[in-house]
mmCIF file of C-alpha atoms and ligand atoms in Angstrom:
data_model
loop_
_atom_site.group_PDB
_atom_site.id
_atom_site.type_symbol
_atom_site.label_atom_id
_atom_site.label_comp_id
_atom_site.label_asym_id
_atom_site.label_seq_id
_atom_site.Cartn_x
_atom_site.Cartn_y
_atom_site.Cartn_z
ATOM 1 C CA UNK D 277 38.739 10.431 67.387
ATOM 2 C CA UNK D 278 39.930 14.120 67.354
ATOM 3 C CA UNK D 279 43.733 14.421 66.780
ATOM 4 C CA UNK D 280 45.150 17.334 68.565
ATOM 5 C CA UNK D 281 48.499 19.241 67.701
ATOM 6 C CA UNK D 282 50.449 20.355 70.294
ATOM 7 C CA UNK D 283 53.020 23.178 69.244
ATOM 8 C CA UNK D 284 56.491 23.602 70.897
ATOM 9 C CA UNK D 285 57.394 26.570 69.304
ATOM 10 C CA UNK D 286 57.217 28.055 72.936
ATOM 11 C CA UNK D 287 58.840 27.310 76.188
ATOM 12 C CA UNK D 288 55.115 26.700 77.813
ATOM 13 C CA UNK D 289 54.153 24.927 75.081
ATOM 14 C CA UNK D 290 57.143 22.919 74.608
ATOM 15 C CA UNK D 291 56.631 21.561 78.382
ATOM 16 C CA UNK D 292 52.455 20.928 77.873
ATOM 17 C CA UNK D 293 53.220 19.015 74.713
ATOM 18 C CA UNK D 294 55.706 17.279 76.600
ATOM 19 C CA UNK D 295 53.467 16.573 79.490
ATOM 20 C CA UNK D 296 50.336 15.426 77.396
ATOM 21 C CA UNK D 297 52.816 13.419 75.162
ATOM 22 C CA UNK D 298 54.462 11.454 78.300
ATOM 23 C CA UNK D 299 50.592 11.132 79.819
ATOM 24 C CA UNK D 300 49.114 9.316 76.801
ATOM 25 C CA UNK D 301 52.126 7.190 76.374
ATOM 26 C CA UNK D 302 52.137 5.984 79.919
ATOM 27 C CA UNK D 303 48.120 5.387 79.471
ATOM 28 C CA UNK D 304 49.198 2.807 76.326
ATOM 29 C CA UNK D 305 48.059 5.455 73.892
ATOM 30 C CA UNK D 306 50.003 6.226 70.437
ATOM 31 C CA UNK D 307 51.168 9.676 69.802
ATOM 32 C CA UNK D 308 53.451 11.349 66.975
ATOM 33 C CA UNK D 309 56.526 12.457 67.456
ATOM 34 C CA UNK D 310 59.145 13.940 65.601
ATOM 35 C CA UNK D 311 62.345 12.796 65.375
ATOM 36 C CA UNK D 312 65.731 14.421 63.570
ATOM 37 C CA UNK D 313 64.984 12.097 60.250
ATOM 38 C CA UNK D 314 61.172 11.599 59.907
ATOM 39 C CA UNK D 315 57.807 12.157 62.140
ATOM 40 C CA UNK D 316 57.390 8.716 64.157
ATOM 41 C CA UNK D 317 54.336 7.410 65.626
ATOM 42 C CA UNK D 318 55.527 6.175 68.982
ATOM 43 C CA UNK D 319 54.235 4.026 71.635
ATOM 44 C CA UNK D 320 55.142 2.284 74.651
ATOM 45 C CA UNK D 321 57.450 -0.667 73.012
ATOM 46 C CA UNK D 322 57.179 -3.087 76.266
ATOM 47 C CA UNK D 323 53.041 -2.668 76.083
ATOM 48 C CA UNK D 324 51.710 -4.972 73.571
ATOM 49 C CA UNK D 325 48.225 -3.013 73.132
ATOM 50 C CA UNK D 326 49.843 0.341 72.970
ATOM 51 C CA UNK D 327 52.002 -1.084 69.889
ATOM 52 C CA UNK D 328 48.588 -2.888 68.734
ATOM 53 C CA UNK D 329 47.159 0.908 68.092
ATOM 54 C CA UNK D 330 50.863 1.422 66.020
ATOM 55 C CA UNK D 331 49.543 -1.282 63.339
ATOM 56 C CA UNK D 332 45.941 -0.426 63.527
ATOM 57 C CA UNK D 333 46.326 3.753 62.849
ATOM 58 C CA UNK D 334 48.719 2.375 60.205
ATOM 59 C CA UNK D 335 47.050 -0.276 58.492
ATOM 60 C CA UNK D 336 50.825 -1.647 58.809
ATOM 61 C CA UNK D 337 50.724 -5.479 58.259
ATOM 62 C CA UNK D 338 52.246 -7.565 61.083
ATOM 63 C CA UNK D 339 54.412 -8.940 59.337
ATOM 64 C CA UNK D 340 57.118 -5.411 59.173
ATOM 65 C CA UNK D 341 58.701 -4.772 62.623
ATOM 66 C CA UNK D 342 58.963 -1.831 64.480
ATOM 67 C CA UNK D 343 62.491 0.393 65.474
ATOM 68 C CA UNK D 344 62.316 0.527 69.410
ATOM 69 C CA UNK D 345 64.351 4.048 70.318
ATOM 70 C CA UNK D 346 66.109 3.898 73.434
ATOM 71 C CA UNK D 347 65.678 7.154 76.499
ATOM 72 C CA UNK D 348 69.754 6.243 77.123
ATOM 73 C CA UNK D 349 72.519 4.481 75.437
ATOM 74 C CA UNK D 350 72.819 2.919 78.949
ATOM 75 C CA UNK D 351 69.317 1.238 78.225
ATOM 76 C CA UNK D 352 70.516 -0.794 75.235
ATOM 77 C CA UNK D 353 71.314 -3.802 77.589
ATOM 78 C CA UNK D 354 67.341 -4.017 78.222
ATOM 79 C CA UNK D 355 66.278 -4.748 74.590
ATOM 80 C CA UNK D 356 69.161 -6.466 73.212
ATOM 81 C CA UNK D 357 71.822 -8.916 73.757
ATOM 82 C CA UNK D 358 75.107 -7.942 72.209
ATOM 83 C CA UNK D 359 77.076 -11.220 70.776
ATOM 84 C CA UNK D 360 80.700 -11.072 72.757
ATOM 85 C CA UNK D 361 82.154 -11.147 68.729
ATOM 86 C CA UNK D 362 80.593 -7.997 68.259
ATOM 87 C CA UNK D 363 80.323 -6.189 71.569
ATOM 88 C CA UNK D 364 83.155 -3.993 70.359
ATOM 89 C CA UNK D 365 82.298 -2.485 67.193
ATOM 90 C CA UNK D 366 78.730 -2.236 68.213
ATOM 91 C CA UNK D 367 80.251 -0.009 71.844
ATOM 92 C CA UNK D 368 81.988 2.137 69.252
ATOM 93 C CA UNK D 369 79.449 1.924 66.899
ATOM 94 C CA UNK D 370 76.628 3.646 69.193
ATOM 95 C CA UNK D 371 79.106 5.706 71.563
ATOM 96 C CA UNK D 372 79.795 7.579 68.149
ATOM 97 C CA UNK D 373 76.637 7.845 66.057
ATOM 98 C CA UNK D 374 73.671 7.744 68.995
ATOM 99 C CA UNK D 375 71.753 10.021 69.541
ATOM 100 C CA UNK D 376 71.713 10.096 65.794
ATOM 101 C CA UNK D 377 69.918 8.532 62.515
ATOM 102 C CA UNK D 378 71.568 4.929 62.926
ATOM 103 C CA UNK D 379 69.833 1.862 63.470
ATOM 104 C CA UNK D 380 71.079 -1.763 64.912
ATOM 105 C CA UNK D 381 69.786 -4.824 64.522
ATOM 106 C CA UNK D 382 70.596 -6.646 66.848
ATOM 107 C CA UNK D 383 69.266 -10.186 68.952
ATOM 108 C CA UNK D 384 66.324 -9.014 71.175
ATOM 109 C CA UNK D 385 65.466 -9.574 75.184
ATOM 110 C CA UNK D 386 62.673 -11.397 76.755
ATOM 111 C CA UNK D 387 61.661 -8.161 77.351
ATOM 112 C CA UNK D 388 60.719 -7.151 74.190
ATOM 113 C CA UNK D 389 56.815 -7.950 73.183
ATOM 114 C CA UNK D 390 57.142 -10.376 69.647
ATOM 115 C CA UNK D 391 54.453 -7.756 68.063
ATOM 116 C CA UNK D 392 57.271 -5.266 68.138
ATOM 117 C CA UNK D 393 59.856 -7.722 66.137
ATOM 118 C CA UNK D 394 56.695 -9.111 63.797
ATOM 119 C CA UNK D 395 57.872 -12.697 65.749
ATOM 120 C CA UNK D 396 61.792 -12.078 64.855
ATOM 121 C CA UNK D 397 64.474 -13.188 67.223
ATOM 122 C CA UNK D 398 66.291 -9.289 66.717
ATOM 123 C CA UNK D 399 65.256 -5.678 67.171
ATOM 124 C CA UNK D 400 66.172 -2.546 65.530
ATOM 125 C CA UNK D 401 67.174 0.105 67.906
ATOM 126 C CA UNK D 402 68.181 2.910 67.601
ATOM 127 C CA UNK D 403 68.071 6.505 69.659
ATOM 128 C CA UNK D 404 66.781 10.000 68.119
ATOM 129 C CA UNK D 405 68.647 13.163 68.597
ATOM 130 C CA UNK D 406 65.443 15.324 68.017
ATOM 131 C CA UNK D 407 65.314 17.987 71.674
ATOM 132 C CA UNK D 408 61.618 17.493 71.543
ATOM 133 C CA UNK D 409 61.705 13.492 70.817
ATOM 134 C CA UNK D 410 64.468 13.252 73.853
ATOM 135 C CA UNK D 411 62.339 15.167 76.207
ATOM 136 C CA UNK D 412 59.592 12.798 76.024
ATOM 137 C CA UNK D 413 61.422 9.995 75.726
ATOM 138 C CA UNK D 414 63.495 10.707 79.056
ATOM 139 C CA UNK D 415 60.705 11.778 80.601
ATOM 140 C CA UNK D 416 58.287 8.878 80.104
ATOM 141 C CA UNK D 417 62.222 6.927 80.645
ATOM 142 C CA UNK D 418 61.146 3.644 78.474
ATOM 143 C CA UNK D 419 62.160 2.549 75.234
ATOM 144 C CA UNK D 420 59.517 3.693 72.436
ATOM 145 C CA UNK D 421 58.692 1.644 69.076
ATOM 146 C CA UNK D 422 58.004 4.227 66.441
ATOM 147 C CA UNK D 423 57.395 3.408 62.831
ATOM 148 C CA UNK D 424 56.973 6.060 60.557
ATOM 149 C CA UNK D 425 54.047 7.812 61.065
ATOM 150 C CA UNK D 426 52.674 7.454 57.271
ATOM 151 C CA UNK D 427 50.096 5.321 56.566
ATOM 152 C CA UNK D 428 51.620 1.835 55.248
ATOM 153 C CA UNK D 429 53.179 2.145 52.283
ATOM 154 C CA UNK D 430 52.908 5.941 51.745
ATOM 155 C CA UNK D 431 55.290 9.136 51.859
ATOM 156 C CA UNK D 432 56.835 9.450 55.108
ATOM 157 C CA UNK D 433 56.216 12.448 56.920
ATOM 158 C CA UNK D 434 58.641 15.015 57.529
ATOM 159 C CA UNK D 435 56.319 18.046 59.492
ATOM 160 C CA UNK D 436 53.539 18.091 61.353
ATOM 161 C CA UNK D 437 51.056 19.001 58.694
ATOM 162 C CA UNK D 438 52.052 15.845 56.501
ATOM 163 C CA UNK D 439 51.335 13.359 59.504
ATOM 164 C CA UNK D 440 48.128 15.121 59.693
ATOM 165 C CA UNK D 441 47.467 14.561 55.696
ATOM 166 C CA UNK D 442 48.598 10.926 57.246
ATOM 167 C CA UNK D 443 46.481 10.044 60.499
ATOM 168 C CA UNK D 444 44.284 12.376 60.939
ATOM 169 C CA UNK D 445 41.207 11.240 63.340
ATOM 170 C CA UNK D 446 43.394 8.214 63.927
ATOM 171 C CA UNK D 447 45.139 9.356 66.738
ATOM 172 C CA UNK D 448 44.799 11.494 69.621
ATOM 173 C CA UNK D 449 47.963 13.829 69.620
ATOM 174 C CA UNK D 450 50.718 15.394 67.231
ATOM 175 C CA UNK D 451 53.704 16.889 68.871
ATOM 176 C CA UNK D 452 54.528 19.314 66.388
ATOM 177 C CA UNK D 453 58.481 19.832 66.486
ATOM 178 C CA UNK D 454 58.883 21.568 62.880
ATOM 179 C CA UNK D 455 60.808 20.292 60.070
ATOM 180 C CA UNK D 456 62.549 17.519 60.737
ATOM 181 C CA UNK D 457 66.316 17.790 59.890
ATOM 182 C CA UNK D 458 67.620 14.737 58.277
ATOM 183 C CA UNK D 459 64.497 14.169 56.250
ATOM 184 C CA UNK D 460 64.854 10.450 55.954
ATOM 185 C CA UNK D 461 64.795 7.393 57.918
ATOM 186 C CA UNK D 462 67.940 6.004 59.880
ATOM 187 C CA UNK D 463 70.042 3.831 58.125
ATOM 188 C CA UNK D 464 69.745 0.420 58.902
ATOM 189 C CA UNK D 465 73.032 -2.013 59.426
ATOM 190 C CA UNK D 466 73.572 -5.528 60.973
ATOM 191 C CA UNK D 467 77.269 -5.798 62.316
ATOM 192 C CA UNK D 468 78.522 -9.298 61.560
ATOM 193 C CA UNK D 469 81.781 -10.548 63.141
ATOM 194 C CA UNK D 470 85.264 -11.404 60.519
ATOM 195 C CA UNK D 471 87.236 -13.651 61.726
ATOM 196 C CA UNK D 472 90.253 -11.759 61.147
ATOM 197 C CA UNK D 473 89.801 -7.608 60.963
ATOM 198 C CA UNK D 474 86.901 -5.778 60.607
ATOM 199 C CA UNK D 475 83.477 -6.596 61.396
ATOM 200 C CA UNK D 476 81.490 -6.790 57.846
ATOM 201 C CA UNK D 477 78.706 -3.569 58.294
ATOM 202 C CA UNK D 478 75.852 -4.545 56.337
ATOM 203 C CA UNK D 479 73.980 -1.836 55.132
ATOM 204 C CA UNK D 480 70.110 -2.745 55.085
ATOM 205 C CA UNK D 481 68.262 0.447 54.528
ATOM 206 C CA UNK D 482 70.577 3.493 53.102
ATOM 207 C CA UNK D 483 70.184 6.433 55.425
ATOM 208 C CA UNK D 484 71.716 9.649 56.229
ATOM 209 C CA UNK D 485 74.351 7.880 57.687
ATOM 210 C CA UNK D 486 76.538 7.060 54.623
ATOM 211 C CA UNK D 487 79.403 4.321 53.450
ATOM 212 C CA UNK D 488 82.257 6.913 54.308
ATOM 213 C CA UNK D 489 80.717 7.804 57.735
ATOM 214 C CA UNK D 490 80.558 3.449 58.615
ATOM 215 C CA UNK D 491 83.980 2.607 56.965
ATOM 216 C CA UNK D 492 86.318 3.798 59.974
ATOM 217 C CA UNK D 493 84.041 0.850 62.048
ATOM 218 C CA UNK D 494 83.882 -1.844 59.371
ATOM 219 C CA UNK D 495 83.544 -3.520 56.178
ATOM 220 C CA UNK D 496 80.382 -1.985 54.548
ATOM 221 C CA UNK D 497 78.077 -4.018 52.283
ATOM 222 C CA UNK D 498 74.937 -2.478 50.963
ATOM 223 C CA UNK D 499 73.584 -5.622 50.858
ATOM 224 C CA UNK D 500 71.815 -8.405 53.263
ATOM 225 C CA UNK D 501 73.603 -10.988 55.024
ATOM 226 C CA UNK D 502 73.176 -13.553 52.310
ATOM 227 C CA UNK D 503 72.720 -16.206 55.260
ATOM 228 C CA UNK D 504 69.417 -14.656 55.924
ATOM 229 C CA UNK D 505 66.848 -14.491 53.421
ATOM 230 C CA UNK D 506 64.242 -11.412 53.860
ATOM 231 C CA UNK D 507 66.709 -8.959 56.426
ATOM 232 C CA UNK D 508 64.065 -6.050 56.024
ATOM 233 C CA UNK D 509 61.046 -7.597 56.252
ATOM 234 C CA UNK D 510 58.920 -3.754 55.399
ATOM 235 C CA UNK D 511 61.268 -3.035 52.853
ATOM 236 C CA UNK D 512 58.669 -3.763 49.951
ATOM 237 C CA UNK D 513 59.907 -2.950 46.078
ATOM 238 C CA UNK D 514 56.791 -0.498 46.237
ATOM 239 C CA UNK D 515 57.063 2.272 49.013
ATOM 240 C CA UNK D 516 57.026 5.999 50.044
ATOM 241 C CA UNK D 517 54.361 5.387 47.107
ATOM 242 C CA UNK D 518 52.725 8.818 45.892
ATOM 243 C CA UNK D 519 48.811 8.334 44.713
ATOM 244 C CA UNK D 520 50.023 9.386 41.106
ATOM 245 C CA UNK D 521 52.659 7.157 39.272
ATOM 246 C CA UNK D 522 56.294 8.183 39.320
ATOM 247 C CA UNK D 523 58.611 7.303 37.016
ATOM 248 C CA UNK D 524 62.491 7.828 37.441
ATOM 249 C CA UNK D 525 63.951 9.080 34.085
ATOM 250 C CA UNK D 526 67.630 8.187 34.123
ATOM 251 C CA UNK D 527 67.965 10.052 30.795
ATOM 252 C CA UNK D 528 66.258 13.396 29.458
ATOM 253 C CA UNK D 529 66.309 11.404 26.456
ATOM 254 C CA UNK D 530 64.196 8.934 26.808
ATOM 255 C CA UNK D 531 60.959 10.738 27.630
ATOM 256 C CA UNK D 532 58.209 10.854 25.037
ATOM 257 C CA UNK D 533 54.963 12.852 26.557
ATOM 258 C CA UNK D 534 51.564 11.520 25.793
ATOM 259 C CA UNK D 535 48.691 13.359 23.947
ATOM 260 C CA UNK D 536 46.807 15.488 26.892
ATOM 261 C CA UNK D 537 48.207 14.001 29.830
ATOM 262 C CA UNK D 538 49.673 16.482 32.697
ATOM 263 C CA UNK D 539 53.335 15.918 33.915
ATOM 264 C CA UNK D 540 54.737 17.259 36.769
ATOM 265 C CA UNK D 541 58.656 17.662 37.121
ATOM 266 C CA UNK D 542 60.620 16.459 40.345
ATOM 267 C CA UNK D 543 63.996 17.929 39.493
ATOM 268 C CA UNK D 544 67.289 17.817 41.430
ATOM 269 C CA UNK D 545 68.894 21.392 40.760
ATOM 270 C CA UNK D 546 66.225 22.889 38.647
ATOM 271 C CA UNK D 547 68.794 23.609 36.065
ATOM 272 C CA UNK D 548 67.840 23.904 32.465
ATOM 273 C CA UNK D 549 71.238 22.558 31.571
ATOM 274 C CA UNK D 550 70.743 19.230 33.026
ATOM 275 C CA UNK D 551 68.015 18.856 29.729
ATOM 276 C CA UNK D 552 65.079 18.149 32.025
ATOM 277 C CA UNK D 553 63.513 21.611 32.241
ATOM 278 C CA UNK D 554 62.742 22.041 28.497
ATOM 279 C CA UNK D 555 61.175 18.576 27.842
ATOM 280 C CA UNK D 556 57.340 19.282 28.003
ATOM 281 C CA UNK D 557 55.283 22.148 29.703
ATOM 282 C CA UNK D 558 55.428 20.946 32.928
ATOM 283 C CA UNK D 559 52.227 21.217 34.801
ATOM 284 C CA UNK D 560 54.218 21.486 37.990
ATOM 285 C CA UNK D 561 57.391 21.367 38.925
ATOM 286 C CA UNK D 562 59.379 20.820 42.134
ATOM 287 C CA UNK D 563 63.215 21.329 42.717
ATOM 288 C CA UNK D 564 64.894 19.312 45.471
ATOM 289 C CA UNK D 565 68.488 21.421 45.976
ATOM 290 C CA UNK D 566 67.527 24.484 44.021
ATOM 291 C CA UNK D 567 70.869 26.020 42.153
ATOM 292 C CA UNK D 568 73.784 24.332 44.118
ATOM 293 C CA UNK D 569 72.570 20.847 43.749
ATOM 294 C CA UNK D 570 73.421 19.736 47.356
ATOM 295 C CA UNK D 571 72.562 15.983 48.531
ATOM 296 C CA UNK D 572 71.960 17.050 52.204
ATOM 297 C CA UNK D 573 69.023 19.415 51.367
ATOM 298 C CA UNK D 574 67.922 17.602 48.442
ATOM 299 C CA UNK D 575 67.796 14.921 51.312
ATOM 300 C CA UNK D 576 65.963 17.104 53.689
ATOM 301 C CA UNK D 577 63.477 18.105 50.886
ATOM 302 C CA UNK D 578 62.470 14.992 49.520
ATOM 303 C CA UNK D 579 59.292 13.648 51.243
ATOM 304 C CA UNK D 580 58.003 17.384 51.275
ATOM 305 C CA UNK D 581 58.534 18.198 47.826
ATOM 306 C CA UNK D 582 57.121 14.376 46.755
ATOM 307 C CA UNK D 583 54.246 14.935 48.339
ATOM 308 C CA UNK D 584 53.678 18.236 47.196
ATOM 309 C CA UNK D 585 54.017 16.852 43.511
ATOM 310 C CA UNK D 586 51.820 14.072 44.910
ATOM 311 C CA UNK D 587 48.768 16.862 45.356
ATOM 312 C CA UNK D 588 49.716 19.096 42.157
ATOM 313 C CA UNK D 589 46.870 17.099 40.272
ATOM 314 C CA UNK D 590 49.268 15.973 37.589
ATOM 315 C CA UNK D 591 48.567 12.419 35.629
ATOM 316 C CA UNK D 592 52.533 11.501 35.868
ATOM 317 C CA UNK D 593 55.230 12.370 38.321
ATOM 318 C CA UNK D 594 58.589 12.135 36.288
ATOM 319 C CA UNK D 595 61.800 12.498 38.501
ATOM 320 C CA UNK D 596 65.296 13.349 37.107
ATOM 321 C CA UNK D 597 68.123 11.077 39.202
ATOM 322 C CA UNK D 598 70.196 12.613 41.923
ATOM 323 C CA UNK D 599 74.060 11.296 42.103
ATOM 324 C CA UNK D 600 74.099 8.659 43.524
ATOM 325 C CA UNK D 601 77.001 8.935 46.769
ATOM 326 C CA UNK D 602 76.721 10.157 49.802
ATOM 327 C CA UNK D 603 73.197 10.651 50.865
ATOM 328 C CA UNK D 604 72.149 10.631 47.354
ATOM 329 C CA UNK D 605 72.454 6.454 47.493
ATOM 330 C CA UNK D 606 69.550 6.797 50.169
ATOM 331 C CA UNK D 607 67.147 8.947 48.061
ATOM 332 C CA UNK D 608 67.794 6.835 44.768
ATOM 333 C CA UNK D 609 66.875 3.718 46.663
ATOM 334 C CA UNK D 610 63.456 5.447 47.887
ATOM 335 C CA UNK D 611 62.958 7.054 44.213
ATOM 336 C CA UNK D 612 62.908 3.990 43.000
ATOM 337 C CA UNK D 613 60.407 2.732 45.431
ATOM 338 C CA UNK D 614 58.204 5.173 45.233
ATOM 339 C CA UNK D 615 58.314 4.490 41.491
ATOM 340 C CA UNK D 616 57.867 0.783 41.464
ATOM 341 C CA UNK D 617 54.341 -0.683 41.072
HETATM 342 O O1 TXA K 45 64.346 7.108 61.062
HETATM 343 C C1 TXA K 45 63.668 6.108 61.306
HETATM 344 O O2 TXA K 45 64.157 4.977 61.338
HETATM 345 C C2 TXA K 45 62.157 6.314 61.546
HETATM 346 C C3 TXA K 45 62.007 7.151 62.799
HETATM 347 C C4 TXA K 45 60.568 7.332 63.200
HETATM 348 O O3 TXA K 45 62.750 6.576 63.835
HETATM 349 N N1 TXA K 45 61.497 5.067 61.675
HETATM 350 C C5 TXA K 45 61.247 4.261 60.611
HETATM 351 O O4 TXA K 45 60.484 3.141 60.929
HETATM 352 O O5 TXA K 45 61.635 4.487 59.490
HETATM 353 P P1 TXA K 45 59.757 2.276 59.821
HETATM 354 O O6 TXA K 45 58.928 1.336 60.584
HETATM 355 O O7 TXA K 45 59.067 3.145 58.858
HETATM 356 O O8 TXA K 45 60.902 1.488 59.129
HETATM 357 C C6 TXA K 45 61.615 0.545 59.890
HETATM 358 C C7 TXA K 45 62.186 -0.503 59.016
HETATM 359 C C8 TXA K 45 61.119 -1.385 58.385
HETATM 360 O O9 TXA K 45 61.421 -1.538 57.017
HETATM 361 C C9 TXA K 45 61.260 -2.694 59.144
HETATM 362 O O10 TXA K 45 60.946 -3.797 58.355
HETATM 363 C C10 TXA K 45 62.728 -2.669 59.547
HETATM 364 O O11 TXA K 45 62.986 -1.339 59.840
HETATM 365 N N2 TXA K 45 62.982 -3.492 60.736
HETATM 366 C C11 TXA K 45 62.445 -3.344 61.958
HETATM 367 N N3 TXA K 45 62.875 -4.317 62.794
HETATM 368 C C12 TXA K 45 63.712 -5.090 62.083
HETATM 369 C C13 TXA K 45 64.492 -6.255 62.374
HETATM 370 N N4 TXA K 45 64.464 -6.819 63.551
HETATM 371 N N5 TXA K 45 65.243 -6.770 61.380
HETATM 372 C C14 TXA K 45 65.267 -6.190 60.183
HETATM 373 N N6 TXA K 45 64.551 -5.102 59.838
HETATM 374 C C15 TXA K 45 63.794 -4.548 60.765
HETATM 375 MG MG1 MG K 46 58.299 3.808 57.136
#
């Protein structure tokens, strides 16, 4: 299959992109999309082929659900039934963060094809702010499941070019909407009524959505519902997985380098104070938040500069930690994904 990349850098373009996007997607076809936090590869979430093509492009097991991403708030109804004990904090919950990187789960609808949910009795929802993603979405006006659109496992894609790297010949159409801002996926929470005060929030992927941002709505646990066992079923200890090993090296310390093997650096502030710099003659090395050290753009950076370290033809990829608050809790929890085995 040839895979085609439509730009939208123009207003012509923008609307033929748009218009190929919405045709495909109505014919049950798969097409990538970008979206404010990560590229998505989107389909038709109420056709059970078109989602079909979702697992098959991504050699995705069946077993890890899909988010479904709404054309309206007003559409949330369709795909999932609110429990009366929540119905509150989940109205204030998506009247203030959607469109936006937060994602519900929540009980599904008939109307929601078990491939999408991997067989699960709730959805994750959520709606993307991206001008390009909302155009098509609107237009084609049906919910869309989009995954990332990485091949299982690997570094989620945050342009164009990297969902190329990704699914190349796999699919027939990129919409190419540039960088994407957030640079990584949604957060993930599961409201869960108190009997007295607030709602417990519990966080099950850590987004750019952050504790502070949730508290004002609820008690936040970065943790599962413990009455559930596996809450995330894709969330596998090995993920965003480069083809070279990382390792996350919580102290300059602690490194020893090995006779003749090639190291590349993933640093946060590229700041020979922090020890890091000075360790070995790098082969390569990559700065997140160059100078300032900020989490937001070491945020927006990460998948792009991982997967530039990934091609740098280095034996070992060793990253220095980020703090961990704010967004910095999200990329620690995919560092040490990407660096588990
Ligand atoms: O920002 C994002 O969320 C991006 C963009 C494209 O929207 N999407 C994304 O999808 O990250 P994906 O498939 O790469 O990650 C979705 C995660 C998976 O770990 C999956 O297991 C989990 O959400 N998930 C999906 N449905 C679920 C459900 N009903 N209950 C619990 N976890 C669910
Ligand atoms: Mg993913």
């Amino acid at each position: 299959m040839q895979t085609i990349v439509a730009e939208t850098d123009r207003h012509d373009r923008l609307k033929e992109a748009v218009r190929q996007a919405v045709e495909l997607l109505s014919r049950g076809e798969v097409v990538a999309l970008p979206t404010e936090t990560v590229y998505g590869l989107a389909a038709d979430a109420m056709n059970p082929d078109a989602v079909a093509k979702i697992f098959a492009a991504k050699e995705r097991p069946s077993f890890d659900p899909l988010i479904v991403h709404l054309p309206h708030r007003d559409r949330l109804a369709e795909v999932a039934v609110i429990p009366e004990d929540i119905a509150k904090p989940v109205a204030q919950l998506v009247e203030h963060f959607w469109p936006g990187p937060l994602t519900l789960v929540l009980p599904k609808t008939d109307a929601i094809p078990d491939i999408v949910t991997s067989g699960l009795p709730t959805v994750a929802v959520r709606m993307s702010a991206n001008p390009v993603f909302r155009r098509i979405v609107t237009s084609l006006a049906k919910p869309l499941a989009a995954p990332s659109a990485n091949r299982f496992g690997r570094i989620s894609p945050t342009s164009a070019a990297a969902v190329v790297k990704e699914l190349d010949g796999r699919i027939p159409l990129i919409v190419d909407g540039g960088a994407c801002h957030q640079g990584l996926e949604s957060t993930i929470i599961k409201v869960v009524a108190r009997p007295d005060g607030k709602p417990f929030i519990y966080v099950l992927r850590a987004g750019p959505i952050v504790k502070e941002d949730l508290q004002p709505f609820g008690k936040v646990v970065f943790a599962n519902d413990p009455a559930e066992k596996t809450e995330v079923p894709g969330q596998l200890p090995s993920h965003y997985a480069p083809h070279i090993p990382l390792r996350l090296l919580n102290r300059p310390g602690d490194f020893v380098p090995e006779e003749g093997k090639r190291y590349a650096l993933l640093s946060y502030r590229g700041d020979e104070s922090d020890g890091y710099l000075s360790l070995t003659d790098w082969h390569f090395t990559n700065t997140l938040s160059p100078g300032s050290g900020k989490l937001p753009e070491a945020a927006v950076r990460f998948f792009h500069c991982l997967r530039q370290l990934d091609e740098c033809g280095a034996d070992e990829i060793i990253a220095e930690p980020v703090p961990e608050r704010g967004v910095g809790v999200a990329i620690v929890e995919r560092l040490r994904r990407a660096a588990a085995k």
